[in-house]
């Protein structure tokens, strides 16, 4: 089952914060976050494992609530380079096979 | 970071012909490679998982006879679209991982296939 991402799109001014959510209807082994810019390959941001700690990548952090079967990506003090589409990938079996959400398009303006 | 290449980056072929797409991990050994299909402004749809030396595992709804996957070595996987039709036109993207457990996947730049 494809995880549900929200919101579908976000528009920010440089320096503003945003939260992107990823919800699953069944138990997760891990959640992976990627960012894809137009015409480019997705780039890895971080993995959150069951029972693991909150992760961080520069000014981007993420949490994983196993009970609620959801993960959230926190972008603080956004930069222009944060623009792109953010995908969460859910791993239900622990074999790194990912089912990606529909994506959240983020646009950061000066 | 690790680099994954794909070749070709773009291909146009006639309906009924076959097209082969290569995915290579350039500076690491990929235990597992994944093939995805992506439509414009849409998500990545997993087609199949391939492990070196064994048969690929296809996702539900993906025809294994149409999309042939060969993972010949720890650095090379190929996807062959057989008897291509216009509806097979899409962006095909591969990823590679060093481990068969939750780990970073390194994505290739993708291949744009257009079937006329």
Coordinates of C-alpha atoms in Angstrom, one line a residue:
Chain A
X1 CA 0.0 0.0 0.0
X2 CA 1.3 3.4 -1.0
X3 CA 1.9 5.7 2.0
X4 CA 0.0 8.9 2.1
X5 CA 2.0 12.1 2.1
X6 CA 0.7 15.5 3.1
X7 CA 0.6 18.3 2.2
X8 CA 0.7 17.8 -1.6
X9 CA 2.5 21.1 -2.1
X10 CA 4.1 23.8 0.0
X11 CA 5.3 27.3 -0.9
X12 CA 7.7 29.0 1.5
X13 CA 9.8 32.1 1.7
X14 CA 13.4 31.6 2.5
X15 CA 13.9 31.1 6.2
X16 CA 10.5 29.7 6.9
X17 CA 9.8 26.2 8.3
X18 CA 7.7 23.3 6.9
X19 CA 6.6 19.9 8.0
X20 CA 5.9 17.0 5.6
X21 CA 4.0 14.0 6.8
X22 CA 4.0 10.4 5.7
X23 CA 1.4 8.0 6.9
X24 CA 1.1 4.2 6.5
X25 CA -1.9 2.0 6.9
X26 CA 0.2 -0.9 8.1
X27 CA 3.3 -1.4 10.3
X28 CA 6.6 -0.1 9.0
X29 CA 10.1 -1.5 9.3
X30 CA 11.7 1.7 8.2
X31 CA 11.0 5.0 6.5
X32 CA 13.3 6.6 3.9
X33 CA 13.2 10.2 2.8
X34 CA 14.4 11.4 -0.6
X35 CA 14.4 14.8 -2.5
X36 CA 14.1 15.0 -6.2
X37 CA 14.7 18.1 -8.3
X38 CA 13.1 18.4 -11.7
X39 CA 14.8 16.2 -14.3
X40 CA 17.2 14.7 -11.7
X41 CA 17.6 11.5 -9.8
X42 CA 16.2 11.3 -6.2
X43 CA 18.8 12.1 -3.6
X44 CA 18.9 10.3 -0.2
X45 CA 18.2 12.4 2.9
X46 CA 17.8 9.9 5.7
X47 CA 16.5 6.6 7.0
X48 CA 14.4 6.2 10.1
X49 CA 14.5 2.7 11.6
X50 CA 12.0 1.0 13.9
X51 CA 13.1 1.8 17.4
X52 CA 15.7 4.3 16.2
X53 CA 16.4 7.9 17.0
X54 CA 15.3 11.0 15.3
X55 CA 17.6 11.7 12.4
X56 CA 19.1 14.9 11.1
X57 CA 20.6 16.0 7.8
X58 CA 21.9 19.6 8.0
X59 CA 18.8 21.7 8.9
X60 CA 16.4 18.9 8.0
X61 CA 15.3 16.4 10.6
X62 CA 12.8 13.6 10.7
X63 CA 10.9 11.5 13.3
X64 CA 9.3 8.2 13.2
X65 CA 6.3 7.3 15.3
X66 CA 6.0 3.5 15.1
X67 CA 2.7 3.5 17.0
X68 CA 1.0 5.9 14.7
X69 CA 2.8 4.3 11.6
X70 CA 3.9 7.7 10.4
X71 CA 7.0 9.8 9.9
X72 CA 7.4 13.5 9.6
X73 CA 10.1 15.5 7.9
X74 CA 11.0 18.9 9.4
X75 CA 12.6 21.6 7.3
X76 CA 13.8 24.5 9.4
X77 CA 15.1 27.9 8.1
X78 CA 14.5 26.8 4.5
X79 CA 16.9 27.6 1.8
X80 CA 16.4 28.0 -1.9
X81 CA 18.2 24.7 -2.5
X82 CA 15.5 22.9 -0.5
X83 CA 13.1 23.3 -3.5
X84 CA 12.1 20.0 -5.1
X85 CA 9.7 17.1 -4.5
X86 CA 10.1 15.2 -1.3
X87 CA 9.2 11.5 -1.3
X88 CA 8.9 9.2 1.6
X89 CA 9.6 5.5 0.9
X90 CA 8.2 2.9 3.3
X91 CA 9.8 -0.5 3.9
X92 CA 7.4 -3.0 5.3
X93 CA 9.6 -6.1 5.3
X94 CA 13.1 -4.9 6.2
X95 CA 14.6 -5.8 2.8
X96 CA 15.0 -2.3 1.6
X97 CA 12.1 -2.6 -0.8
X98 CA 10.5 0.8 -0.9
X99 CA 7.0 1.9 -1.7
X100 CA 7.0 5.6 -2.3
X101 CA 4.4 8.1 -1.5
X102 CA 3.0 10.5 -4.1
X103 CA 5.4 13.2 -3.1
X104 CA 5.2 16.7 -1.7
X105 CA 6.3 19.6 -4.0
X106 CA 8.2 22.3 -2.1
X107 CA 9.0 25.6 -3.6
X108 CA 11.2 28.1 -1.7
X109 CA 11.2 31.7 -2.9
X110 CA 13.5 34.5 -2.0
Chain B
X1 CA 28.8 9.7 -2.5
X2 CA 28.2 6.5 -4.5
X3 CA 27.5 6.9 -8.2
X4 CA 25.0 5.0 -10.3
X5 CA 24.9 5.4 -14.0
X6 CA 22.3 4.6 -16.5
X7 CA 22.6 4.2 -20.3
X8 CA 21.1 5.4 -22.5
X9 CA 19.7 8.6 -21.0
X10 CA 17.1 8.9 -23.8
X11 CA 15.9 6.4 -26.3
X12 CA 13.3 6.5 -29.0
X13 CA 12.2 3.3 -30.6
X14 CA 9.5 2.0 -32.9
X15 CA 6.6 0.0 -31.7
X16 CA 7.3 -3.7 -31.6
X17 CA 11.1 -3.4 -31.0
X18 CA 13.0 -4.2 -27.8
X19 CA 15.1 -1.7 -25.8
X20 CA 17.8 -2.5 -23.3
X21 CA 18.6 -0.1 -20.4
X22 CA 21.8 -0.6 -18.4
X23 CA 22.2 0.4 -14.7
X24 CA 25.8 0.4 -13.3
X25 CA 27.1 1.0 -9.8
X26 CA 30.4 2.8 -10.5
X27 CA 32.2 2.8 -7.2
X28 CA 30.6 0.1 -5.1
X29 CA 29.2 -3.3 -5.2
X30 CA 25.4 -3.4 -5.3
X31 CA 23.9 -6.4 -3.5
X32 CA 20.5 -5.3 -4.7
X33 CA 19.2 -3.2 -7.6
X34 CA 15.7 -1.8 -8.0
X35 CA 13.9 -0.7 -11.1
X36 CA 11.3 2.0 -11.0
X37 CA 9.0 3.7 -13.4
X38 CA 8.0 7.3 -13.0
X39 CA 5.3 9.2 -14.9
X40 CA 5.5 13.0 -15.2
X41 CA 5.0 14.7 -11.9
X42 CA 4.2 11.3 -10.3
X43 CA 5.8 9.1 -7.8
X44 CA 8.3 6.3 -8.3
X45 CA 6.6 3.0 -8.9
X46 CA 8.6 0.0 -8.0
X47 CA 8.7 -2.5 -10.8
X48 CA 11.1 -5.2 -9.6
X49 CA 13.9 -6.0 -7.2
X50 CA 17.0 -7.8 -8.5
X51 CA 19.8 -9.5 -6.6
X52 CA 23.0 -10.5 -8.3
X53 CA 22.9 -14.0 -9.6
X54 CA 19.2 -14.7 -8.9
X55 CA 15.9 -14.1 -10.6
X56 CA 14.3 -10.7 -10.2
X57 CA 11.2 -10.3 -8.0
X58 CA 8.5 -8.4 -9.8
X59 CA 5.8 -6.3 -8.2
X60 CA 2.2 -7.2 -8.7
X61 CA 0.9 -6.1 -12.1
X62 CA 4.4 -5.9 -13.7
X63 CA 4.7 -8.4 -16.6
X64 CA 8.0 -10.3 -16.2
X65 CA 8.0 -11.4 -19.8
X66 CA 7.7 -7.8 -21.0
X67 CA 10.2 -6.3 -18.6
X68 CA 13.2 -8.6 -18.5
X69 CA 15.7 -8.0 -15.8
X70 CA 19.2 -9.4 -15.6
X71 CA 21.5 -8.7 -12.7
X72 CA 24.7 -10.3 -14.2
X73 CA 27.2 -8.9 -11.7
X74 CA 27.5 -6.9 -8.5
X75 CA 27.8 -3.7 -10.6
X76 CA 25.4 -4.2 -13.5
X77 CA 21.7 -4.8 -13.9
X78 CA 19.8 -4.5 -17.2
X79 CA 16.1 -3.9 -18.0
X80 CA 14.9 -5.0 -21.4
X81 CA 11.5 -3.7 -22.6
X82 CA 10.4 -6.3 -25.1
X83 CA 8.0 -5.6 -27.9
X84 CA 7.6 -2.1 -26.8
X85 CA 4.3 -0.2 -27.3
X86 CA 3.5 3.5 -26.9
X87 CA 2.1 2.9 -23.4
X88 CA 5.5 1.7 -22.3
X89 CA 6.8 5.2 -22.9
X90 CA 8.0 6.5 -19.5
X91 CA 10.9 7.5 -17.3
X92 CA 12.7 4.4 -16.1
X93 CA 15.0 4.8 -13.1
X94 CA 17.2 2.3 -11.3
X95 CA 18.7 2.4 -7.8
X96 CA 21.3 0.3 -6.2
X97 CA 22.0 -0.6 -2.6
X98 CA 25.1 -2.2 -0.9
X99 CA 22.9 -4.1 1.5
X100 CA 19.7 -6.1 1.5
X101 CA 18.5 -4.4 4.6
X102 CA 17.3 -0.8 5.3
X103 CA 20.0 1.2 3.7
X104 CA 20.5 4.1 1.4
X105 CA 19.5 3.6 -2.2
X106 CA 21.6 5.4 -4.8
X107 CA 19.6 6.4 -7.8
X108 CA 20.7 6.5 -11.4
X109 CA 19.8 9.6 -13.6
X110 CA 17.1 7.7 -15.3
X111 CA 16.2 6.8 -18.9
X112 CA 13.5 8.5 -20.9
X113 CA 11.9 5.9 -23.2
X114 CA 9.6 7.1 -26.1
X115 CA 7.9 4.4 -28.2
X116 CA 6.5 5.7 -31.5

